[in-house]
mmCIF file of C-alpha atoms in Angstrom:
data_model
loop_
_atom_site.group_PDB
_atom_site.id
_atom_site.type_symbol
_atom_site.label_atom_id
_atom_site.label_comp_id
_atom_site.label_asym_id
_atom_site.label_seq_id
_atom_site.Cartn_x
_atom_site.Cartn_y
_atom_site.Cartn_z
ATOM 1 C CA MET A 1 0.000 0.000 0.000
ATOM 2 C CA CYS A 2 1.410 3.397 -1.023
ATOM 3 C CA MET A 3 1.959 6.028 1.634
ATOM 4 C CA SER A 4 -0.166 9.154 1.251
ATOM 5 C CA LYS A 5 1.464 12.530 0.675
ATOM 6 C CA ALA A 6 0.434 13.721 4.137
ATOM 7 C CA ASP A 7 1.894 10.615 5.769
ATOM 8 C CA ALA A 8 5.120 11.022 3.787
ATOM 9 C CA GLN A 9 5.428 14.618 4.944
ATOM 10 C CA LYS A 10 4.889 13.555 8.553
ATOM 11 C CA THR A 11 7.541 10.877 8.196
ATOM 12 C CA VAL A 12 10.050 13.335 6.737
ATOM 13 C CA PHE A 13 9.303 15.812 9.515
ATOM 14 C CA SER A 14 9.815 13.090 12.115
ATOM 15 C CA TRP A 15 13.134 12.026 10.602
ATOM 16 C CA VAL A 16 14.397 15.609 10.345
ATOM 17 C CA GLU A 17 13.300 16.498 13.868
ATOM 18 C CA CYS A 18 14.813 13.338 15.322
ATOM 19 C CA GLY A 19 18.088 13.823 13.464
ATOM 20 C CA LEU A 20 18.576 17.508 14.224
ATOM 21 C CA THR A 21 17.740 17.171 17.908
ATOM 22 C CA SER A 22 20.079 14.228 18.401
ATOM 23 C CA SER A 23 22.753 14.623 21.044
ATOM 24 C CA LEU A 24 25.289 13.141 18.630
ATOM 25 C CA SER A 25 27.016 15.630 16.366
ATOM 26 C CA GLU A 26 27.613 12.989 13.705
ATOM 27 C CA ILE A 27 23.889 12.309 13.361
ATOM 28 C CA ARG A 28 23.105 16.019 13.023
ATOM 29 C CA VAL A 29 25.762 16.376 10.325
ATOM 30 C CA ARG A 30 24.296 13.475 8.340
ATOM 31 C CA THR A 31 20.794 14.864 8.829
ATOM 32 C CA LEU A 32 21.846 18.231 7.422
ATOM 33 C CA GLN A 33 23.414 16.457 4.456
ATOM 34 C CA GLY A 34 20.138 14.619 3.939
ATOM 35 C CA ILE A 35 18.240 17.902 4.129
ATOM 36 C CA LEU A 36 20.420 19.319 1.350
ATOM 37 C CA PHE A 37 19.561 16.296 -0.771
ATOM 38 C CA LEU A 38 15.848 16.722 -0.080
ATOM 39 C CA LEU A 39 15.953 20.431 -0.900
ATOM 40 C CA GLN A 40 17.379 19.643 -4.322
ATOM 41 C CA ALA A 41 15.212 16.590 -5.004
ATOM 42 C CA VAL A 42 11.776 17.561 -3.681
ATOM 43 C CA SER A 43 9.588 20.559 -4.469
ATOM 44 C CA HIS A 44 9.132 23.239 -1.840
ATOM 45 C CA ASP A 45 5.402 22.466 -1.642
ATOM 46 C CA ASP A 46 6.194 18.986 -0.381
ATOM 47 C CA LEU A 47 8.520 20.377 2.301
ATOM 48 C CA LYS A 48 6.361 23.240 3.556
ATOM 49 C CA SER A 49 5.603 21.534 6.838
ATOM 50 C CA VAL A 50 9.243 20.938 7.764
ATOM 51 C CA LEU A 51 10.867 24.135 6.451
ATOM 52 C CA PRO A 52 9.901 26.388 9.414
ATOM 53 C CA PHE A 53 11.457 23.890 11.812
ATOM 54 C CA ILE A 54 14.689 23.752 9.787
ATOM 55 C CA HIS A 55 14.803 27.562 9.504
ATOM 56 C CA SER A 56 14.441 27.940 13.248
ATOM 57 C CA PHE A 57 17.024 25.253 13.955
ATOM 58 C CA ILE A 58 19.636 26.738 11.590
ATOM 59 C CA THR A 59 19.349 30.280 12.947
ATOM 60 C CA SER A 60 19.270 29.144 16.580
ATOM 61 C CA GLU A 61 22.358 26.974 16.186
ATOM 62 C CA LEU A 62 24.303 29.671 14.341
ATOM 63 C CA GLN A 63 23.357 32.293 16.919
ATOM 64 C CA LEU A 64 24.708 30.055 19.674
ATOM 65 C CA ARG A 65 27.969 29.624 17.769
ATOM 66 C CA ARG A 66 28.485 33.157 16.507
ATOM 67 C CA PRO A 67 31.971 34.598 17.147
ATOM 68 C CA GLY A 68 32.374 35.879 20.679
ATOM 69 C CA ALA A 69 29.203 34.241 21.993
ATOM 70 C CA ASP A 70 29.440 33.249 25.644
ATOM 71 C CA THR A 71 28.785 29.508 25.807
ATOM 72 C CA ALA A 72 29.951 29.061 29.400
ATOM 73 C CA ASN A 73 26.430 28.878 30.824
ATOM 74 C CA MET A 74 24.856 27.139 27.849
ATOM 75 C CA ASN A 75 24.453 23.463 27.188
ATOM 76 C CA VAL A 76 26.287 23.749 23.900
ATOM 77 C CA GLU A 77 28.709 21.216 22.535
ATOM 78 C CA LEU A 78 31.237 22.909 20.279
ATOM 79 C CA GLU A 79 31.223 20.363 17.500
ATOM 80 C CA SER A 80 33.716 19.916 14.724
ATOM 81 C CA THR A 81 33.940 22.440 11.934
ATOM 82 C CA GLU A 82 32.052 19.963 9.738
ATOM 83 C CA TYR A 83 28.858 20.538 11.712
ATOM 84 C CA GLU A 84 29.102 24.315 11.568
ATOM 85 C CA THR A 85 30.015 24.110 7.892
ATOM 86 C CA MET A 86 26.818 22.193 7.220
ATOM 87 C CA LEU A 87 24.748 24.733 9.170
ATOM 88 C CA TRP A 88 26.089 27.592 7.058
ATOM 89 C CA THR A 89 25.802 25.581 3.842
ATOM 90 C CA VAL A 90 22.120 24.839 4.374
ATOM 91 C CA GLY A 91 21.519 28.469 5.340
ATOM 92 C CA PHE A 92 23.160 29.757 2.169
ATOM 93 C CA PHE A 93 21.117 27.274 0.123
ATOM 94 C CA PHE A 94 17.902 28.693 1.558
ATOM 95 C CA CYS A 95 18.929 32.260 0.694
ATOM 96 C CA ASP A 96 19.995 31.193 -2.786
ATOM 97 C CA ASN A 97 16.624 29.525 -3.380
ATOM 98 C CA PRO A 98 13.857 31.949 -2.356
ATOM 99 C CA LEU A 99 11.078 29.361 -2.641
ATOM 100 C CA PHE A 100 12.570 27.463 0.295
ATOM 101 C CA SER A 101 13.019 30.454 2.596
ATOM 102 C CA THR A 102 11.102 33.318 4.140
ATOM 103 C CA GLU A 103 11.921 37.006 4.375
ATOM 104 C CA ASN A 104 12.330 36.638 8.117
ATOM 105 C CA PHE A 105 14.823 33.803 7.720
ATOM 106 C CA LYS A 106 16.810 35.674 5.065
ATOM 107 C CA ALA A 107 16.990 38.810 7.227
ATOM 108 C CA THR A 108 18.146 36.850 10.278
ATOM 109 C CA PHE A 109 20.660 34.826 8.278
ATOM 110 C CA PHE A 110 22.000 37.975 6.596
ATOM 111 C CA ASP A 111 22.626 39.543 10.011
ATOM 112 C CA LEU A 112 24.451 36.401 11.158
ATOM 113 C CA VAL A 113 26.615 36.397 8.033
ATOM 114 C CA CYS A 114 27.527 40.060 8.451
ATOM 115 C CA GLU A 115 28.237 39.688 12.163
ATOM 116 C CA SER A 116 30.539 36.730 11.583
ATOM 117 C CA PHE A 117 32.201 38.285 8.544
ATOM 118 C CA THR A 118 33.081 41.494 10.385
ATOM 119 C CA SER A 119 34.161 39.872 13.659
ATOM 120 C CA LEU A 120 37.863 39.684 14.479
ATOM 121 C CA LEU A 121 37.193 36.378 16.228
ATOM 122 C CA THR A 122 36.015 34.552 13.104
ATOM 123 C CA PRO A 123 38.524 31.835 12.113
ATOM 124 C CA VAL A 124 40.039 31.722 8.635
ATOM 125 C CA TRP A 125 38.209 28.545 7.614
ATOM 126 C CA LEU A 126 34.878 30.211 8.371
ATOM 127 C CA MET A 127 35.892 33.404 6.548
ATOM 128 C CA ASN A 128 36.589 31.296 3.469
ATOM 129 C CA LEU A 129 33.208 29.607 3.791
ATOM 130 C CA LEU A 130 31.325 32.867 4.326
ATOM 131 C CA THR A 131 33.088 34.561 1.431
ATOM 132 C CA SER A 132 32.288 31.704 -0.935
ATOM 133 C CA GLY A 133 28.661 31.781 0.179
ATOM 134 C CA ILE A 134 28.423 35.541 -0.267
ATOM 135 C CA GLU A 135 29.979 35.319 -3.732
ATOM 136 C CA ARG A 136 27.380 32.718 -4.654
ATOM 137 C CA LEU A 137 24.524 34.921 -3.469
ATOM 138 C CA VAL A 138 25.898 37.993 -5.241
ATOM 139 C CA VAL A 139 26.203 36.127 -8.529
ATOM 140 C CA SER A 140 22.815 34.437 -8.245
ATOM 141 C CA SER A 141 20.714 37.446 -7.269
ATOM 142 C CA ARG A 142 20.844 41.190 -7.833
ATOM 143 C CA ILE A 143 19.210 41.863 -4.456
ATOM 144 C CA TYR A 144 22.372 40.999 -2.522
ATOM 145 C CA ILE A 145 24.917 43.100 -4.433
ATOM 146 C CA LEU A 146 24.497 46.441 -2.716
ATOM 147 C CA SER A 147 24.211 45.056 0.820
ATOM 148 C CA PHE A 148 27.273 42.833 0.669
ATOM 149 C CA ASN A 149 29.261 45.432 -1.246
ATOM 150 C CA ARG A 150 28.726 47.856 1.636
ATOM 151 C CA ILE A 151 29.972 45.286 4.143
ATOM 152 C CA ALA A 152 33.070 44.535 2.058
ATOM 153 C CA ILE A 153 33.822 48.228 1.584
ATOM 154 C CA GLN A 154 33.458 48.776 5.323
ATOM 155 C CA MET A 155 36.079 46.085 5.922
ATOM 156 C CA LEU A 156 38.431 47.617 3.361
ATOM 157 C CA GLY A 157 38.032 50.938 5.135
ATOM 158 C CA ASN A 158 39.070 49.241 8.391
ATOM 159 C CA TYR A 159 42.082 47.612 6.746
ATOM 160 C CA PHE A 160 44.725 49.066 9.049
ATOM 161 C CA SER A 161 42.956 47.693 12.121
ATOM 162 C CA MET A 162 41.535 44.513 10.538
ATOM 163 C CA SER A 163 43.975 43.576 7.781
ATOM 164 C CA SER A 164 43.121 39.868 8.106
ATOM 165 C CA LYS A 165 39.801 40.611 6.390
ATOM 166 C CA PHE A 166 41.420 42.158 3.317
ATOM 167 C CA VAL A 167 41.553 39.251 0.889
ATOM 168 C CA PHE A 168 37.989 38.183 1.734
ATOM 169 C CA SER A 169 36.632 41.716 1.374
ATOM 170 C CA LEU A 170 38.449 42.139 -1.921
ATOM 171 C CA ARG A 171 36.880 38.958 -3.285
ATOM 172 C CA ILE A 172 33.411 40.270 -2.485
ATOM 173 C CA VAL A 173 34.131 43.697 -3.971
ATOM 174 C CA ILE A 174 35.268 41.998 -7.191
ATOM 175 C CA ALA A 175 32.145 39.818 -7.322
ATOM 176 C CA CYS A 176 29.884 42.816 -6.720
ATOM 177 C CA LEU A 177 31.718 44.930 -9.292
ATOM 178 C CA TYR A 178 31.601 42.470 -12.165
ATOM 179 C CA HIS A 179 28.119 41.125 -11.526
ATOM 180 C CA GLY A 180 26.974 44.681 -10.941
ATOM 181 C CA MET A 181 28.309 45.685 -14.347
ATOM 182 C CA GLU A 182 26.201 42.927 -15.885
ATOM 183 C CA GLU A 183 22.895 43.920 -14.383
ATOM 184 C CA GLY A 184 23.408 46.396 -11.555
ATOM 185 C CA THR A 185 22.289 49.404 -13.576
ATOM 186 C CA VAL A 186 19.017 47.724 -14.562
ATOM 187 C CA LEU A 187 16.230 49.306 -12.558
ATOM 188 C CA ARG A 188 14.095 46.744 -10.778
ATOM 189 C CA ALA A 189 11.009 47.380 -8.689
ATOM 190 C CA GLY A 190 11.813 47.583 -5.003
ATOM 191 C CA LEU A 191 15.585 47.583 -5.508
ATOM 192 C CA GLU A 192 17.929 50.494 -4.956
ATOM 193 C CA PRO A 193 19.822 51.491 -8.143
ATOM 194 C CA TYR A 194 23.415 50.272 -8.134
ATOM 195 C CA ASP A 195 26.218 51.779 -10.206
ATOM 196 C CA PRO A 196 29.344 49.608 -9.767
ATOM 197 C CA ARG A 197 31.572 52.221 -11.423
ATOM 198 C CA LEU A 198 30.498 54.862 -8.932
ATOM 199 C CA HIS A 199 31.041 52.548 -5.972
ATOM 200 C CA LEU A 200 34.534 51.655 -7.192
ATOM 201 C CA MET A 201 35.495 55.299 -7.733
ATOM 202 C CA GLU A 202 34.275 56.185 -4.247
ATOM 203 C CA GLN A 203 36.706 53.625 -2.846
ATOM 204 C CA HIS A 204 39.773 54.871 -4.726
ATOM 205 C CA PRO A 205 41.255 56.700 -1.699
ATOM 206 C CA THR A 206 40.887 53.572 0.459
ATOM 207 C CA ILE A 207 42.209 51.185 -2.185
ATOM 208 C CA PHE A 208 45.180 53.348 -3.095
ATOM 209 C CA LYS A 209 46.046 53.958 0.557
ATOM 210 C CA ILE A 210 46.254 50.183 1.024
ATOM 211 C CA LEU A 211 48.376 50.040 -2.121
ATOM 212 C CA ALA A 212 50.729 52.646 -0.672
ATOM 213 C CA GLU A 213 50.912 51.638 2.978
ATOM 214 C CA GLY A 214 49.480 48.129 3.284
ATOM 215 C CA ALA A 215 51.340 44.878 3.899
ATOM 216 C CA GLU A 216 53.514 43.717 1.011
ATOM 217 C CA GLU A 217 51.546 40.495 0.576
ATOM 218 C CA ASP A 218 48.244 42.367 0.352
ATOM 219 C CA VAL A 219 49.691 44.880 -2.102
ATOM 220 C CA ASN A 220 50.839 42.053 -4.362
ATOM 221 C CA ARG A 221 47.362 40.535 -4.235
ATOM 222 C CA LEU A 222 45.782 43.868 -5.045
ATOM 223 C CA LEU A 223 48.115 44.480 -7.979
ATOM 224 C CA ARG A 224 47.037 41.192 -9.560
ATOM 225 C CA VAL A 225 43.466 42.435 -9.957
ATOM 226 C CA LEU A 226 43.323 46.229 -9.613
ATOM 227 C CA PRO A 227 44.514 47.123 -13.146
ATOM 228 C CA TYR A 228 41.818 44.883 -14.623
ATOM 229 C CA MET A 229 39.146 46.219 -12.273
ATOM 230 C CA LEU A 230 39.944 49.788 -13.288
ATOM 231 C CA ILE A 231 40.227 49.111 -17.013
ATOM 232 C CA ASP A 232 37.092 46.970 -17.152
ATOM 233 C CA SER A 233 34.876 49.389 -15.254
ATOM 234 C CA LEU A 234 36.081 52.958 -15.885
ATOM 235 C CA ASN A 235 36.710 55.044 -18.979
ATOM 236 C CA GLN A 236 40.217 56.132 -19.954
ATOM 237 C CA SER A 237 39.970 59.576 -18.397
ATOM 238 C CA GLU A 238 38.641 58.269 -15.080
ATOM 239 C CA ILE A 239 41.424 55.689 -14.852
ATOM 240 C CA ILE A 240 44.452 57.862 -15.520
ATOM 241 C CA ASN A 241 43.119 60.854 -13.605
ATOM 242 C CA SER A 242 42.402 58.809 -10.491
ATOM 243 C CA ILE A 243 45.790 57.085 -10.610
ATOM 244 C CA LEU A 244 47.767 60.282 -11.105
ATOM 245 C CA LYS A 245 45.731 61.996 -8.406
ATOM 246 C CA GLU A 246 46.722 59.333 -5.886
ATOM 247 C CA LEU A 247 50.341 59.331 -7.035
ATOM 248 C CA ILE A 248 50.842 63.078 -7.026
ATOM 249 C CA HIS A 249 48.387 64.719 -4.661
ATOM 250 C CA ARG A 250 48.465 62.245 -1.785
ATOM 251 C CA TYR A 251 52.262 62.651 -1.523
ATOM 252 C CA PRO A 252 52.952 65.984 -3.288
ATOM 253 C CA HIS A 253 56.315 66.816 -1.717
ATOM 254 C CA ARG A 254 57.927 63.382 -1.618
ATOM 255 C CA SER A 255 58.025 60.153 -3.543
ATOM 256 C CA HIS A 256 55.111 57.769 -3.251
ATOM 257 C CA PRO A 257 55.886 54.953 -0.734
ATOM 258 C CA ARG A 258 55.367 52.360 -3.475
ATOM 259 C CA PRO A 259 55.859 54.075 -6.842
ATOM 260 C CA ILE A 260 56.437 50.735 -8.540
ATOM 261 C CA ALA A 261 52.883 49.697 -7.598
ATOM 262 C CA ILE A 262 51.289 52.837 -9.020
ATOM 263 C CA PHE A 263 53.404 52.857 -12.163
ATOM 264 C CA SER A 264 52.714 49.154 -12.710
ATOM 265 C CA ILE A 265 49.046 50.071 -13.105
ATOM 266 C CA ILE A 266 49.947 52.948 -15.434
ATOM 267 C CA HIS A 267 52.213 50.628 -17.424
ATOM 268 C CA HIS A 268 49.387 48.095 -17.772
ATOM 269 C CA TRP A 269 46.941 50.836 -18.746
ATOM 270 C CA PHE A 270 49.223 52.119 -21.506
ATOM 271 C CA SER A 271 49.741 48.595 -22.861
ATOM 272 C CA VAL A 272 45.966 48.248 -23.205
ATOM 273 C CA LEU A 273 45.716 51.743 -24.665
ATOM 274 C CA HIS A 274 48.296 50.882 -27.345
ATOM 275 C CA SER A 275 46.225 47.856 -28.353
ATOM 276 C CA ARG A 276 42.997 49.858 -28.641
ATOM 277 C CA GLU A 277 43.978 53.305 -29.899
ATOM 278 C CA THR A 278 46.141 54.937 -32.550
ATOM 279 C CA GLU A 279 49.593 56.299 -31.766
ATOM 280 C CA SER A 280 48.339 59.887 -31.955
ATOM 281 C CA VAL A 281 45.706 59.172 -29.297
ATOM 282 C CA VAL A 282 48.281 57.524 -27.029
ATOM 283 C CA LEU A 283 50.579 60.512 -27.508
ATOM 284 C CA ASP A 284 47.789 62.895 -26.491
ATOM 285 C CA TRP A 285 47.201 60.893 -23.312
ATOM 286 C CA THR A 286 50.946 60.943 -22.656
ATOM 287 C CA LEU A 287 51.192 64.722 -22.929
ATOM 288 C CA ASN A 288 48.039 65.277 -20.874
ATOM 289 C CA GLY A 289 49.324 62.971 -18.159
ATOM 290 C CA LEU A 290 52.741 64.579 -18.239
ATOM 291 C CA ASP A 291 51.158 67.936 -17.509
ATOM 292 C CA SER A 292 49.878 66.557 -14.182
ATOM 293 C CA PHE A 293 53.435 66.260 -12.873
ATOM 294 C CA LYS A 294 53.679 70.044 -12.573
ATOM 295 C CA TYR A 295 52.211 69.511 -9.092
ATOM 296 C CA VAL A 296 55.279 67.485 -8.074
ATOM 297 C CA THR A 297 57.467 70.098 -6.418
ATOM 298 C CA ASP A 298 60.581 68.021 -5.706
ATOM 299 C CA ALA A 299 62.845 68.139 -8.782
ATOM 300 C CA ALA A 300 64.404 64.700 -8.224
ATOM 301 C CA VAL A 301 61.021 63.037 -7.696
ATOM 302 C CA PHE A 302 59.728 64.840 -10.782
ATOM 303 C CA ARG A 303 62.482 63.424 -12.993
ATOM 304 C CA PHE A 304 61.910 59.922 -11.622
ATOM 305 C CA TYR A 305 58.148 60.095 -12.196
ATOM 306 C CA VAL A 306 58.553 61.484 -15.706
ATOM 307 C CA SER A 307 61.019 58.748 -16.641
ATOM 308 C CA ALA A 308 58.712 55.983 -15.395
ATOM 309 C CA PHE A 309 55.661 57.547 -17.028
ATOM 310 C CA LEU A 310 57.303 58.061 -20.417
ATOM 311 C CA CYS A 311 58.766 54.583 -20.364
ATOM 312 C CA SER A 312 55.270 53.190 -19.747
ATOM 313 C CA SER A 313 53.784 55.137 -22.642
ATOM 314 C CA ALA A 314 56.530 54.397 -25.167
ATOM 315 C CA PRO A 315 55.320 52.591 -28.312
ATOM 316 C CA ASN A 316 58.808 51.157 -28.812
ATOM 317 C CA PRO A 317 58.955 47.786 -26.971
ATOM 318 C CA SER A 318 62.683 48.202 -26.379
ATOM 319 C CA ILE A 319 61.954 51.312 -24.319
ATOM 320 C CA ALA A 320 58.789 50.018 -22.668
ATOM 321 C CA ASN A 321 60.633 46.884 -21.528
ATOM 322 C CA LEU A 322 62.979 49.061 -19.472
ATOM 323 C CA PHE A 323 60.065 50.004 -17.232
ATOM 324 C CA TYR A 324 60.870 47.640 -14.358
ATOM 325 C CA VAL A 325 64.537 48.596 -14.527
ATOM 326 C CA ILE A 326 63.622 52.245 -14.042
ATOM 327 C CA VAL A 327 60.999 51.888 -11.312
ATOM 328 C CA GLY A 328 62.814 49.041 -9.580
ATOM 329 C CA ARG A 329 66.109 50.806 -9.045
ATOM 330 C CA ARG A 330 67.484 50.720 -5.510
ATOM 331 C CA PRO A 331 67.258 53.818 -3.278
ATOM 332 C CA GLU A 332 71.041 54.214 -3.363
ATOM 333 C CA ALA A 333 70.961 54.330 -7.170
ATOM 334 C CA THR A 334 68.877 57.487 -7.555
ATOM 335 C CA TRP A 335 71.713 58.995 -9.591
ATOM 336 C CA LEU A 336 70.528 56.772 -12.440
ATOM 337 C CA ASP A 337 67.335 58.819 -12.660
ATOM 338 C CA ASN A 338 69.239 61.631 -14.383
ATOM 339 C CA TYR A 339 70.277 59.313 -17.202
ATOM 340 C CA TRP A 340 66.856 57.707 -17.512
ATOM 341 C CA PHE A 341 65.305 61.175 -17.644
ATOM 342 C CA THR A 342 67.493 62.113 -20.596
ATOM 343 C CA PHE A 343 66.777 58.842 -22.371
ATOM 344 C CA THR A 344 62.985 58.797 -21.918
ATOM 345 C CA VAL A 345 62.468 62.491 -22.662
ATOM 346 C CA ARG A 346 64.521 62.090 -25.826
ATOM 347 C CA SER A 347 62.275 59.192 -26.862
ATOM 348 C CA LEU A 348 59.265 61.478 -26.378
ATOM 349 C CA LEU A 349 60.819 64.346 -28.334
ATOM 350 C CA LEU A 350 61.300 62.032 -31.290
ATOM 351 C CA ARG A 351 57.529 61.478 -31.323
ATOM 352 C CA LEU A 352 56.680 65.213 -31.335
ATOM 353 C CA ASP A 353 56.576 67.850 -34.026
ATOM 354 C CA ASP A 354 58.823 70.920 -33.843
ATOM 355 C CA GLU A 355 56.234 73.149 -32.174
ATOM 356 C CA ALA A 356 55.494 70.652 -29.414
ATOM 357 C CA ARG A 357 59.214 70.036 -28.843
ATOM 358 C CA SER A 358 59.895 73.718 -28.335
ATOM 359 C CA LYS A 359 57.194 73.990 -25.659
ATOM 360 C CA LEU A 360 58.015 70.828 -23.734
ATOM 361 C CA ARG A 361 61.114 72.019 -21.887
ATOM 362 C CA THR A 362 59.487 75.245 -20.718
ATOM 363 C CA SER A 363 56.458 73.301 -19.557
ATOM 364 C CA MET A 364 58.591 70.832 -17.597
ATOM 365 C CA GLU A 365 60.471 73.589 -15.782
ATOM 366 C CA LYS A 366 57.268 74.915 -14.252
ATOM 367 C CA TYR A 367 55.632 73.596 -11.115
ATOM 368 C CA ILE A 368 52.751 74.678 -8.925
ATOM 369 C CA LYS A 369 52.951 74.955 -5.158
ATOM 370 C CA ASN A 370 50.125 76.290 -3.001
ATOM 371 C CA GLY A 371 48.385 77.556 -6.123
ATOM 372 C CA VAL A 372 51.386 79.614 -7.284
ATOM 373 C CA GLU A 373 53.409 78.768 -10.398
ATOM 374 C CA TYR A 374 57.204 78.642 -10.149
ATOM 375 C CA SER A 375 60.046 77.731 -12.484
ATOM 376 C CA ASP A 376 63.040 75.557 -11.583
ATOM 377 C CA ALA A 377 65.750 74.658 -14.101
ATOM 378 C CA GLU A 378 66.814 71.774 -11.841
ATOM 379 C CA ARG A 379 63.683 69.910 -12.895
ATOM 380 C CA VAL A 380 65.046 69.532 -16.427
ATOM 381 C CA ARG A 381 68.660 68.812 -15.571
ATOM 382 C CA ASN A 382 70.296 66.825 -18.404
ATOM 383 C CA TYR A 383 67.458 67.749 -20.742
ATOM 384 C CA PRO A 384 68.261 66.183 -24.131
ATOM 385 C CA THR A 385 68.655 67.944 -27.441
ATOM 386 C CA ILE A 386 67.508 66.647 -30.792
#
């Protein structure tokens, strides 16, 4: 005799309740694994009776085990990471599949995710799990982009007090940026408009401060993705202006702490520009960018910046390939900057017409300090002749 639908639902509820309330962690783990199977194999209508119980169980268990929770006076067994992993996994599945969850559950689970993600007490294994779950939600649904992007940006802003969160926050920012570019600007009823370009530009000061003063390992991670993030999301003017602003105006009277990092982005940008635009367009961008260095008041720093910038923009591969030699020179070898200045400026002069050549030297001699224009011949020491 076949079991009726109602009897089957009662049986499932009994099995789930018995398994999740077991005193043995192993049984609860296997029950959660079985629940995941059921969620993917059975329609939500057939599980309506048991879903509220599972929702309540998941949130209650995670609240008891949230970072920093006082379990001294609670009858809580701190099970293996496998059990907590399964709790989070089932929770993320519910949020990723709206038919199986309620607004109340999603709101509670979201708060638990954010609390754990931002806590200094959260272990690395859980940060990896949370980040993967957040990435999944961001990619699967537009509704999560703005909320999780704000959390990730908050963590980036707290980098110098919570640097351990950096790589996880960066992963979420990347997911929000690229998925946001796909559909974030599409207006949907009940959803706040999201412009990923705007959000990225708003974070430039934070990102570039990390690039300048963050840990070496984090800077290397950032350099692997930042050039692509900028090029993929911003127009040419926004990219070069924001980079030069951070390079020049954040440290106007001394060299940037990590010039090689900034110029690596510029070098990458010019390589892309060469592949997309004509030589005349690249030359215009070179001259416009060069004009920004008039705000660098130190003559030695000016010559170093100009050499690195012109090397990056050079269409000749033999010159462009010298980039890392120029920016990677040791502090005790600053005397080399004079020779590189002569070499790179000469390469630029060969690309200019007579009128532009005649104006370049005069332009390079000038600098602006406190809104007043000055002239310093030391800035163009060893200026080449053609």
